[in-house]
PDB file of C-alpha atoms in Angstrom:
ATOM      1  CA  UNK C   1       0.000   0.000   0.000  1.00 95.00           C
ATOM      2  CA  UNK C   2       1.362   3.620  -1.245  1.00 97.00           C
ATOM      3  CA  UNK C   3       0.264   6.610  -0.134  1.00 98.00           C
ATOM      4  CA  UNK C   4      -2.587   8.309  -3.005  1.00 98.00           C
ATOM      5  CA  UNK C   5      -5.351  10.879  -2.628  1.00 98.00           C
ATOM      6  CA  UNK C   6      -8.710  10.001  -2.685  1.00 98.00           C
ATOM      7  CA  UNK C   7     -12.185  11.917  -3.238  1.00 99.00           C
ATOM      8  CA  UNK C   8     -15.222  11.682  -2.075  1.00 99.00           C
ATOM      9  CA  UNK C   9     -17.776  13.587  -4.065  1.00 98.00           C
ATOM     10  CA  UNK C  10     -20.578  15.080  -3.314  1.00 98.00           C
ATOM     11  CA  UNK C  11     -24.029  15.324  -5.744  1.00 98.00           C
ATOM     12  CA  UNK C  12     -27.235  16.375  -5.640  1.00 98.00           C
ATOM     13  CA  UNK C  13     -28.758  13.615  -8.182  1.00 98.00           C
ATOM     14  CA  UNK C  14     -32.168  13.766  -9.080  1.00 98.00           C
ATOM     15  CA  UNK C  15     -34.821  12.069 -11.420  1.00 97.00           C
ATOM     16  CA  UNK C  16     -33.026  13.018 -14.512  1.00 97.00           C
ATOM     17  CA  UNK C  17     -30.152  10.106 -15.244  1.00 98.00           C
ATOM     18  CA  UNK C  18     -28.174  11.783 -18.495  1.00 98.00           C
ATOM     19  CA  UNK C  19     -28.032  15.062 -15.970  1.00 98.00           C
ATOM     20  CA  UNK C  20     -26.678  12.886 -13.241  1.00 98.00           C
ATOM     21  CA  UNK C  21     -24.126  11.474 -14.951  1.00 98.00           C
ATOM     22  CA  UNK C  22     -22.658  14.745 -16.229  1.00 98.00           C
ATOM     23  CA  UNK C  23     -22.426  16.250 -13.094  1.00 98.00           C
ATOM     24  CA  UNK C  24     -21.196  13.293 -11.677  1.00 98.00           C
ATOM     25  CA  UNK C  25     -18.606  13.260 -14.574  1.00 98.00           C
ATOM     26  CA  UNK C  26     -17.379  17.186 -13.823  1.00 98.00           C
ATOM     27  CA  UNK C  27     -16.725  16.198 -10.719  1.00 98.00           C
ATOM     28  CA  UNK C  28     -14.435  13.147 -10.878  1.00 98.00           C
ATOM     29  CA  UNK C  29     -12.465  15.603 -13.517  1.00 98.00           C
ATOM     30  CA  UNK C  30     -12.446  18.063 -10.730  1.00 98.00           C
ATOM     31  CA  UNK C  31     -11.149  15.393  -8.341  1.00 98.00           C
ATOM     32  CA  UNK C  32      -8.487  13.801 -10.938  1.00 98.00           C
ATOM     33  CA  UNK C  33      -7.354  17.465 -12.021  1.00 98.00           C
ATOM     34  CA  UNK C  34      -6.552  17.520  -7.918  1.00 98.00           C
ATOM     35  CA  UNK C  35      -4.646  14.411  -8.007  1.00 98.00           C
ATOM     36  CA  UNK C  36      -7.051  11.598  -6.878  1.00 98.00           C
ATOM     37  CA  UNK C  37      -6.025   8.528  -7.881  1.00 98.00           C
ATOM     38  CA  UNK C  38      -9.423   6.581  -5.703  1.00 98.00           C
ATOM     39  CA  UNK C  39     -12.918   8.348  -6.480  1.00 98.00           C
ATOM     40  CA  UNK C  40     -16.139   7.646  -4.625  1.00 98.00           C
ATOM     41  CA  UNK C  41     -19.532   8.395  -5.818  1.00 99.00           C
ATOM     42  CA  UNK C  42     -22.693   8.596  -3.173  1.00 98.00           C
ATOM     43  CA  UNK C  43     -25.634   6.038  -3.105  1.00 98.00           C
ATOM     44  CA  UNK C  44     -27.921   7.173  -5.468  1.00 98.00           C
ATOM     45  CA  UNK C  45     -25.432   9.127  -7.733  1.00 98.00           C
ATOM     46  CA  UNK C  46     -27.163   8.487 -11.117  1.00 98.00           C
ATOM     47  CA  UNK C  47     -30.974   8.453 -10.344  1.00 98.00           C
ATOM     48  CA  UNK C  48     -32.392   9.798  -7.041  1.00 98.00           C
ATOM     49  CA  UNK C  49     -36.445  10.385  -7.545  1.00 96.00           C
ATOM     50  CA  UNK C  50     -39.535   8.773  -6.622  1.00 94.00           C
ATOM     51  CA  UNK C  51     -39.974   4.994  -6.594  1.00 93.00           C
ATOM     52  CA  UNK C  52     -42.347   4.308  -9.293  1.00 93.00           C
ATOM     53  CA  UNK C  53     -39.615   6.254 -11.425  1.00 96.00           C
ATOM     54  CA  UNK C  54     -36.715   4.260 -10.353  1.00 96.00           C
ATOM     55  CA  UNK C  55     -38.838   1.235 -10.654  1.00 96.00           C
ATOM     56  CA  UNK C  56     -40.019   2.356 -14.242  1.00 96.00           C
ATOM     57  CA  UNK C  57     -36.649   3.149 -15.436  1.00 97.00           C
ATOM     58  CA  UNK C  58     -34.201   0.636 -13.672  1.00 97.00           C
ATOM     59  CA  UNK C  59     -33.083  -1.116 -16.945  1.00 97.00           C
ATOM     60  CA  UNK C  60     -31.822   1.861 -18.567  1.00 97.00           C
ATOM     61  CA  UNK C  61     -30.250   3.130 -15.524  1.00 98.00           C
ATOM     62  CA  UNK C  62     -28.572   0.071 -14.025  1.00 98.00           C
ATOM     63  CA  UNK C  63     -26.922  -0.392 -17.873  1.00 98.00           C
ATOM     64  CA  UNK C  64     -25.885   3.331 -17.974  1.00 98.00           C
ATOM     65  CA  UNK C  65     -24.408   3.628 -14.486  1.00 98.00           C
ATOM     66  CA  UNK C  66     -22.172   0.508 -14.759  1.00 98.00           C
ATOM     67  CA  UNK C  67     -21.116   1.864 -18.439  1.00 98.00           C
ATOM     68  CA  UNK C  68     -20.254   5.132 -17.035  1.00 98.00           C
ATOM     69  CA  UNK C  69     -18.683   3.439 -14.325  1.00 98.00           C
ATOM     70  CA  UNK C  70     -16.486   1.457 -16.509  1.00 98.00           C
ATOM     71  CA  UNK C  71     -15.593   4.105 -18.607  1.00 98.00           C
ATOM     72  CA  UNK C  72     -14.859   7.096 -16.851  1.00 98.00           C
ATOM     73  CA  UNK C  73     -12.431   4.571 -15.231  1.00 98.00           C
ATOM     74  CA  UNK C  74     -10.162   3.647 -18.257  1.00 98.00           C
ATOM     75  CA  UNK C  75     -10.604   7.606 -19.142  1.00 98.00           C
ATOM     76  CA  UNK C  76      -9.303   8.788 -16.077  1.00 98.00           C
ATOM     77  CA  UNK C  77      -7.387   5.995 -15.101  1.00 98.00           C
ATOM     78  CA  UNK C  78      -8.462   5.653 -11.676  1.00 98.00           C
ATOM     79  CA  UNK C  79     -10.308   2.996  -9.157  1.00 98.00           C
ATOM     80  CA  UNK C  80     -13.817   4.487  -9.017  1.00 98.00           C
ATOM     81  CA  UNK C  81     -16.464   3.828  -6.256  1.00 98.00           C
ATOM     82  CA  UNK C  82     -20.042   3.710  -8.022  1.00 98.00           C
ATOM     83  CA  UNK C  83     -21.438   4.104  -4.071  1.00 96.00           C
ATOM     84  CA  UNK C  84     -25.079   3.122  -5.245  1.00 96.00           C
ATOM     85  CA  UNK C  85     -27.924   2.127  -8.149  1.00 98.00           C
ATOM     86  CA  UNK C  86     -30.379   0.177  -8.660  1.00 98.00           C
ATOM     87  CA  UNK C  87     -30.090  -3.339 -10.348  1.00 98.00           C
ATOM     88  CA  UNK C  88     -33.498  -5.096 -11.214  1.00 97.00           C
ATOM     89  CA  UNK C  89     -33.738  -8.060  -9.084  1.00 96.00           C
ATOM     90  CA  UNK C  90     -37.261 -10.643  -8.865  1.00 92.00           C
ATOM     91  CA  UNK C  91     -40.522  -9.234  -8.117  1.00 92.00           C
ATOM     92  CA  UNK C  92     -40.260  -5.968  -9.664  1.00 94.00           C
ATOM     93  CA  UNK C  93     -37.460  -4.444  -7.343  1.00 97.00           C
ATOM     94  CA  UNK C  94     -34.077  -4.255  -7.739  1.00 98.00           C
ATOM     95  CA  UNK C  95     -31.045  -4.118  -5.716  1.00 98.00           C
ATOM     96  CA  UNK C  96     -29.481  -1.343  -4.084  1.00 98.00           C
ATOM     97  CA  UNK C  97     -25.750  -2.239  -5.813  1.00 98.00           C
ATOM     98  CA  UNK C  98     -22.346  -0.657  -5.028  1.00 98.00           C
ATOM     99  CA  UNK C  99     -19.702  -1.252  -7.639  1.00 98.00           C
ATOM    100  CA  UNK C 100     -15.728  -0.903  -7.320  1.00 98.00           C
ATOM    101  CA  UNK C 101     -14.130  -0.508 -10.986  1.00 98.00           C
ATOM    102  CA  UNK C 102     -10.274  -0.818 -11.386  1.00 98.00           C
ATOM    103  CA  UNK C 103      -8.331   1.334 -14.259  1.00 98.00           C
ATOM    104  CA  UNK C 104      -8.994  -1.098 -16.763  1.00 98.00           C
ATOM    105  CA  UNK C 105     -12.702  -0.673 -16.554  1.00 98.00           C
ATOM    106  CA  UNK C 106     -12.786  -4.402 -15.175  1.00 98.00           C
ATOM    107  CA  UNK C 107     -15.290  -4.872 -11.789  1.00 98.00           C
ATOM    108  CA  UNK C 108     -13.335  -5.885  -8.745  1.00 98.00           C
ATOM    109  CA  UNK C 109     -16.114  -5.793  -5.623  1.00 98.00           C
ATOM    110  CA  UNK C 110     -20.191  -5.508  -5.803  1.00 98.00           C
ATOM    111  CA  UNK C 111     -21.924  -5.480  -2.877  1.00 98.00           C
ATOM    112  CA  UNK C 112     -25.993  -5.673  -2.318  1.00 98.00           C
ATOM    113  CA  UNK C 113     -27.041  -3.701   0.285  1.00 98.00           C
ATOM    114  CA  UNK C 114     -28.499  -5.470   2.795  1.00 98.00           C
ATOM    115  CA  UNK C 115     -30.074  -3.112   5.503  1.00 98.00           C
ATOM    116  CA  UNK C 116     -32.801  -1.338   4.071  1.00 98.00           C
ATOM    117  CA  UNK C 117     -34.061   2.532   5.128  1.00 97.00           C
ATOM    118  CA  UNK C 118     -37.678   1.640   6.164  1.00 97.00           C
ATOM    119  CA  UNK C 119     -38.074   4.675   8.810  1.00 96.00           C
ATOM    120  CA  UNK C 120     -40.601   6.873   9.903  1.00 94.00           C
ATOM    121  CA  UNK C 121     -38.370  10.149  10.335  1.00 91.00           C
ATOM    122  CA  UNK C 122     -39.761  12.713  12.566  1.00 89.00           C
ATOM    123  CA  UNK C 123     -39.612  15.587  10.089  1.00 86.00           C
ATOM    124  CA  UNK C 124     -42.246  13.976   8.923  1.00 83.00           C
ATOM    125  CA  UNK C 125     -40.814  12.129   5.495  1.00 86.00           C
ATOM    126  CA  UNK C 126     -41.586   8.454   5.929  1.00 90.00           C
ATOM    127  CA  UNK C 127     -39.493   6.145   3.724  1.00 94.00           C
ATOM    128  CA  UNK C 128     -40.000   2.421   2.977  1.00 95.00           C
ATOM    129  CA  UNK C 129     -36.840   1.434   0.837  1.00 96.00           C
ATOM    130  CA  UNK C 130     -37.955  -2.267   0.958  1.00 97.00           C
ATOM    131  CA  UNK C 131     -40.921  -1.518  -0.826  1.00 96.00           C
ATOM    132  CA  UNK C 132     -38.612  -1.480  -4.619  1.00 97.00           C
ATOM    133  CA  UNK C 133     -35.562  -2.834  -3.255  1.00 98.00           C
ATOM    134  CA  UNK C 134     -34.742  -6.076  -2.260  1.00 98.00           C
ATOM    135  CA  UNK C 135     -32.044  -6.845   0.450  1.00 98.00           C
ATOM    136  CA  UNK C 136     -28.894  -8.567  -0.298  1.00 98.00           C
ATOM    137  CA  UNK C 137     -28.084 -11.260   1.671  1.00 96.00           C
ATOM    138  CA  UNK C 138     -24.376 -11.464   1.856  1.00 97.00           C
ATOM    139  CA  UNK C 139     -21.783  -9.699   3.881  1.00 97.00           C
ATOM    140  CA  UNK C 140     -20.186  -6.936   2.336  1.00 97.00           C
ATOM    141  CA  UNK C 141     -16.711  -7.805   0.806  1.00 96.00           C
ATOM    142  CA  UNK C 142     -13.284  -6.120   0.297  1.00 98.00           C
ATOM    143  CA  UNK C 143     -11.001  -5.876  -2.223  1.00 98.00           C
ATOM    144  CA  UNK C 144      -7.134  -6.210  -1.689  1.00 98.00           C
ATOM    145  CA  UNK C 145      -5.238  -3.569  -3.891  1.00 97.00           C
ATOM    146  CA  UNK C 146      -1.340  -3.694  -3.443  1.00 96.00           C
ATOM    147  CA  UNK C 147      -1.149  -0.083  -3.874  1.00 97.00           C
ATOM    148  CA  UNK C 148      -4.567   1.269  -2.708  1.00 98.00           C
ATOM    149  CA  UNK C 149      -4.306  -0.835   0.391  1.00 98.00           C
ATOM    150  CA  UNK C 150      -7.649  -3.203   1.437  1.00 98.00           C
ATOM    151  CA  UNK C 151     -10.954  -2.126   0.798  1.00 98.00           C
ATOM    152  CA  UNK C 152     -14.410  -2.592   2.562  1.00 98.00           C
ATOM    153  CA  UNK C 153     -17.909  -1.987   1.092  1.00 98.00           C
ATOM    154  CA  UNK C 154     -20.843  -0.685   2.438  1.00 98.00           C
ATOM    155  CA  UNK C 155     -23.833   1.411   1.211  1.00 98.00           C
ATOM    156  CA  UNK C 156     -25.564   4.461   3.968  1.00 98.00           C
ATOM    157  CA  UNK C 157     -27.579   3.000   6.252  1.00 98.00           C
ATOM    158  CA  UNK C 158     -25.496   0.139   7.243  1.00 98.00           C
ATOM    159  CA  UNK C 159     -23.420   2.402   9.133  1.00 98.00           C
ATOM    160  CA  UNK C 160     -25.488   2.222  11.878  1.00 98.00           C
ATOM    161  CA  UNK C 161     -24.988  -1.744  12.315  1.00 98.00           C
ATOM    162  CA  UNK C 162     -21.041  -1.662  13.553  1.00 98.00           C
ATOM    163  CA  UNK C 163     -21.265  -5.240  13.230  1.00 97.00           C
ATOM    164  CA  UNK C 164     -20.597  -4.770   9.616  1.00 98.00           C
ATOM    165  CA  UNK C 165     -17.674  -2.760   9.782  1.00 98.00           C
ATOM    166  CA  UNK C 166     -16.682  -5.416  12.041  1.00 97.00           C
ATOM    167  CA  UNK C 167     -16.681  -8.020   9.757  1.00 97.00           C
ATOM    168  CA  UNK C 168     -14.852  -5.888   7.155  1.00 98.00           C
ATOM    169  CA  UNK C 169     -12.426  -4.801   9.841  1.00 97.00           C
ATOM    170  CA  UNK C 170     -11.492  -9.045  10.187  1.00 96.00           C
ATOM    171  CA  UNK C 171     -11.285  -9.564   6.288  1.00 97.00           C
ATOM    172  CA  UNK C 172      -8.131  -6.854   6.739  1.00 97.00           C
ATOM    173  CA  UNK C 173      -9.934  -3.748   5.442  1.00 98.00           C
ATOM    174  CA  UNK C 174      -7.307  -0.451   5.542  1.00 98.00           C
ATOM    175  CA  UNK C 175     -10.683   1.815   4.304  1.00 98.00           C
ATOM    176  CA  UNK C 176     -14.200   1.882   4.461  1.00 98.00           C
ATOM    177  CA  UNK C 177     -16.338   2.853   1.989  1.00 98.00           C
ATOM    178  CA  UNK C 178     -19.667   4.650   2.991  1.00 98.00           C
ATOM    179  CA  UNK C 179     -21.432   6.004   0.197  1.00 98.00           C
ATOM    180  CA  UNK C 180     -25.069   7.520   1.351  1.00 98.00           C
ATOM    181  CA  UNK C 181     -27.811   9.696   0.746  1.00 98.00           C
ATOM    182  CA  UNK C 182     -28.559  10.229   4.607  1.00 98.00           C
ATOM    183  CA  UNK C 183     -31.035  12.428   5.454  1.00 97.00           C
ATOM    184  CA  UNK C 184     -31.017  15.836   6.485  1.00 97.00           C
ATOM    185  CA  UNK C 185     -32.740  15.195   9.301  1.00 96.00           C
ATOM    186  CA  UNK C 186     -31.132  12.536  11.338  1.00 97.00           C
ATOM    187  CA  UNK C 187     -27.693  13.999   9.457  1.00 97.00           C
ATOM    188  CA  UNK C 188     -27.297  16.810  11.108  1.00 97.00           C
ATOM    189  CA  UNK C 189     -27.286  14.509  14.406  1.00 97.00           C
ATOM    190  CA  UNK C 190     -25.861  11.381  13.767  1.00 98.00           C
ATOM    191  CA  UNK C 191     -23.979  11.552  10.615  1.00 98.00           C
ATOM    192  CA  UNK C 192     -20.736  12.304  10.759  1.00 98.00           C
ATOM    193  CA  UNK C 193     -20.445  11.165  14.609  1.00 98.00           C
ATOM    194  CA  UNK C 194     -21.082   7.941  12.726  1.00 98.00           C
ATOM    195  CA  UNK C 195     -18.994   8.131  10.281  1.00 98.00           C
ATOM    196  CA  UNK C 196     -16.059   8.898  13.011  1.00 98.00           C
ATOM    197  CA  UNK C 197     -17.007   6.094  15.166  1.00 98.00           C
ATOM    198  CA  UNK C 198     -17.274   3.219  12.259  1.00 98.00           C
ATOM    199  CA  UNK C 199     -12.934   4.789  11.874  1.00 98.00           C
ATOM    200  CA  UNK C 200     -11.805   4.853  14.955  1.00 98.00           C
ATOM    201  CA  UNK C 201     -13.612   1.351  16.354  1.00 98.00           C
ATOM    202  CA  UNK C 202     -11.937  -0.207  13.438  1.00 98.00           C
ATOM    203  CA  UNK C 203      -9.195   1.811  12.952  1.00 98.00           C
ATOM    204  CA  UNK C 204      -9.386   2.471   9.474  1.00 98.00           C
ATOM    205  CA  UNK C 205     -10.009   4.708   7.033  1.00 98.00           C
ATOM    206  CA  UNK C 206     -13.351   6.009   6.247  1.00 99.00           C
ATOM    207  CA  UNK C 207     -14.479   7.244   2.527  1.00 99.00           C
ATOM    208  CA  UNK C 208     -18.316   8.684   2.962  1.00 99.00           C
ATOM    209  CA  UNK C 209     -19.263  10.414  -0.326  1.00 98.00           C
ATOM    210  CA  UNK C 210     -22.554  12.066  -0.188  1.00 98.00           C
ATOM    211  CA  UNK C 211     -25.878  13.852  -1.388  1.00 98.00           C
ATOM    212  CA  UNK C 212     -26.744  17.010  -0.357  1.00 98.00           C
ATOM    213  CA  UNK C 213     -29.705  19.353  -0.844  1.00 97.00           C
ATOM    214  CA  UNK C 214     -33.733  19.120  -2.739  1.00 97.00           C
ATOM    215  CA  UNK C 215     -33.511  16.146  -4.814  1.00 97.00           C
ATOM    216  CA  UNK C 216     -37.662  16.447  -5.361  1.00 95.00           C
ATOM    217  CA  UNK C 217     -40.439  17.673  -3.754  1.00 91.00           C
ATOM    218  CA  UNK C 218     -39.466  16.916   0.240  1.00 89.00           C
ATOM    219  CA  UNK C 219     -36.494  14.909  -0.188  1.00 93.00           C
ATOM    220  CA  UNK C 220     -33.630  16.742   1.102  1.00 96.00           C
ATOM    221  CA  UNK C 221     -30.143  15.000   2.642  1.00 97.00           C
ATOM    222  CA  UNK C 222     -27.385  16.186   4.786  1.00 98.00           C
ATOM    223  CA  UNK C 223     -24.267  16.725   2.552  1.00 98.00           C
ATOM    224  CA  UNK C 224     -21.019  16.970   4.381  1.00 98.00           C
ATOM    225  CA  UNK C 225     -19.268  14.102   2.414  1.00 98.00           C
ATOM    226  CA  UNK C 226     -16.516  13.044   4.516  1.00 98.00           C
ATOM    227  CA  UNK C 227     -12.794  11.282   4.886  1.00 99.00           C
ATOM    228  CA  UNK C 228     -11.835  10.582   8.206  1.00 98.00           C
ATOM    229  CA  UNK C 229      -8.853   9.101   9.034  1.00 98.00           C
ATOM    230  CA  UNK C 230      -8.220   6.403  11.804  1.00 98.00           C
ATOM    231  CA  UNK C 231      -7.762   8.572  14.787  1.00 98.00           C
ATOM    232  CA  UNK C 232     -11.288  10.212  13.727  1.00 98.00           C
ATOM    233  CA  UNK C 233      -9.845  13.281  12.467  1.00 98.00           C
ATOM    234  CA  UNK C 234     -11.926  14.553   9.723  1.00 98.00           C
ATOM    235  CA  UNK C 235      -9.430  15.443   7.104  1.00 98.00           C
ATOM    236  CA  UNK C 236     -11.693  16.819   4.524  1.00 98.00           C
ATOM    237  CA  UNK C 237     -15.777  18.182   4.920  1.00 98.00           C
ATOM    238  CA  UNK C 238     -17.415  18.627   1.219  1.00 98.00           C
ATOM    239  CA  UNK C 239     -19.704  21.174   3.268  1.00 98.00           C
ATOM    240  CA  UNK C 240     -23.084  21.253   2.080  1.00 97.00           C
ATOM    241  CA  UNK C 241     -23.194  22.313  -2.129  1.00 98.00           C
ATOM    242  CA  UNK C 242     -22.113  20.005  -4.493  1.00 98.00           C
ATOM    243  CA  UNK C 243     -18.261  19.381  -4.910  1.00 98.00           C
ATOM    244  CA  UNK C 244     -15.562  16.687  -3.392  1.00 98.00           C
ATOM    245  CA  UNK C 245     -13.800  16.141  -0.273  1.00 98.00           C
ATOM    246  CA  UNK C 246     -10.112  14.800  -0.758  1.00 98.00           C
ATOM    247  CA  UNK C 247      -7.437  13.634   1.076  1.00 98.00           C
ATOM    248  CA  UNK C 248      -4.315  11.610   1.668  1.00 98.00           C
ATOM    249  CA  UNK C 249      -4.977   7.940   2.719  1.00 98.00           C
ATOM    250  CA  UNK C 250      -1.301   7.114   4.408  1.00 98.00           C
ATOM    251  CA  UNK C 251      -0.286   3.989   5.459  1.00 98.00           C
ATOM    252  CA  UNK C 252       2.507   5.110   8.046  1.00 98.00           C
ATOM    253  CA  UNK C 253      -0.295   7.161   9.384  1.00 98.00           C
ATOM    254  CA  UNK C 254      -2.799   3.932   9.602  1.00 98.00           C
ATOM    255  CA  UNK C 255       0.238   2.166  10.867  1.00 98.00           C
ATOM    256  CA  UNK C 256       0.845   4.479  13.247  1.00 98.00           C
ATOM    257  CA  UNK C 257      -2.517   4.726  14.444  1.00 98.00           C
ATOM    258  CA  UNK C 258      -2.885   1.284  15.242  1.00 98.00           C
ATOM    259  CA  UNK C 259       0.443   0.887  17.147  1.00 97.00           C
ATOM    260  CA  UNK C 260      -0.937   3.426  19.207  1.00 96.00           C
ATOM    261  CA  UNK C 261      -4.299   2.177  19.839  1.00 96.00           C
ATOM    262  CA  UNK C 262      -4.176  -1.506  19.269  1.00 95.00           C
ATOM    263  CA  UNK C 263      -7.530  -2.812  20.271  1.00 94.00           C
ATOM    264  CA  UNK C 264      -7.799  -4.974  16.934  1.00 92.00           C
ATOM    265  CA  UNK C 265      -5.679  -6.682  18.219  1.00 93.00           C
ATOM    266  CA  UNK C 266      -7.598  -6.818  21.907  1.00 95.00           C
ATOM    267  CA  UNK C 267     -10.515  -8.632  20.674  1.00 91.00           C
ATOM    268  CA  UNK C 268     -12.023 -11.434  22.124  1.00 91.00           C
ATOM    269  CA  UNK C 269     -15.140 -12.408  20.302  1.00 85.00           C
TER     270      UNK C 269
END
């Protein structure tokens, strides 16, 4: 593992996929122009709108997003997070997929999100994600990259179930990938607090690109896409507009870290 920058970008997607993708697009040149050589995109980066859209239109965006995916990859020459889109599944849903492409445009992780957002917020948005999506039922996985160093999957809401992070944390995971759409509601309370706490329990690295703002009619989310390094020092806040957060993932630092603090290594169960 070398040391590299990596971005986390931050979108405010809505029900318009061709729109999506060239903002999404701008902002991975942005990111690459800065030196990234590791970009994340939030859940929901090419299509966020009502279900019966999504539902209506998964086909088209499921084959777009993974061809963008692919592409902008080989373009820019980087490993590119794809943190969330839907994939028609049985019974008229789909799954909630995140996708890890290398350089070469070839797929090295995917990873079906298995805790689903079915919350009654009190703001007074109620969402039911199980309603169009169906869960996955396997653990996340990671993906060992000599030079990128060992990465874990995850997609939003499963950063509220540490358990998962835990299991990543035993497969050797050096960063953790949380890609979301949280929203602005619980965000300004919990998210980034969670975000710091998912780093420092495992002491890793943690990559949470993000939406932010009106995506239609009373969906709004939090922003603030983060990086947070293994202490739980936030090394770069996207804020609340659409843009990136980058920052150096360093392995003496990660090393250092958990020299320091070794309670990996203190685990009994």
């Amino acid at each position: 593992m070398k040391s590299y920058l990596a971005a986390a970008i931050q979108m405010t997607s809505r029900p318009d996929l061709d729109r999506n993708l060239t903002e999404a697009e701008e902002l991975i040149d942005l990111a690459v122009r800065q030196g990234a050589e590791l970009v994340c995109l939030p859940e929901n980066f090419s299509f966020l709108g009502p279900e019966a859209e999504k539902i209506q239109q998964a086909d088209a965006i499921a084959q777009k997003s993974e061809q963008f995916l692919k592409t902008i990859a080989q373009r820019f020459q980087i490993v590119i997070l794809g943190g969330g889109f839907p994939i028609p599944a049985a019974d008229n849903k789909v799954y909630n997929t995140a996708l890890l492409i290398d350089r070469n445009g070839q797929e090295l992780a995917r990873y079906y999100k298995v805790h689903l957002f079915d919350v009654n917020v009190p703001d007074g948005n109620t969402y039911q994600e199980s309603s169009t999506v169906m869960a996955g039922m396997e653990l996340p996985p990671v993906y060992h990259s000599d030079t990128l160093g060992t990465l874990g999957l995850s997609v939003c809401y499963d950063v509220r179930f540490p358990e998962l992070y835990r299991h990543l944390s035993k497969q050797g995971a050096d960063v953790l990938f949380i890609p979301a759409a949280f929203t602005a509601y619980t965000g300004k309370d919990h998210w980034q607090t969670l975000i710091q706490a998912r780093a420092i329990e495992n002491t890793c690295y943690a990559i949470a690109p993000a939406q932010t703002g009106n995506h239609y009619g009373t969906r709004y989310t939090h922003g603030h896409a983060l990086i947070v390094d293994p202490w739980g020092t936030v090394l770069a806040d996207a804020g609340n507009k659409p843009g990136i957060a980058i920052a150096e993932i360093d392995p003496r630092r990660l090393s250092r870290v958990r020299s320091q603090m070794p309670s990996l290594n203190h685990r009994v169960f």
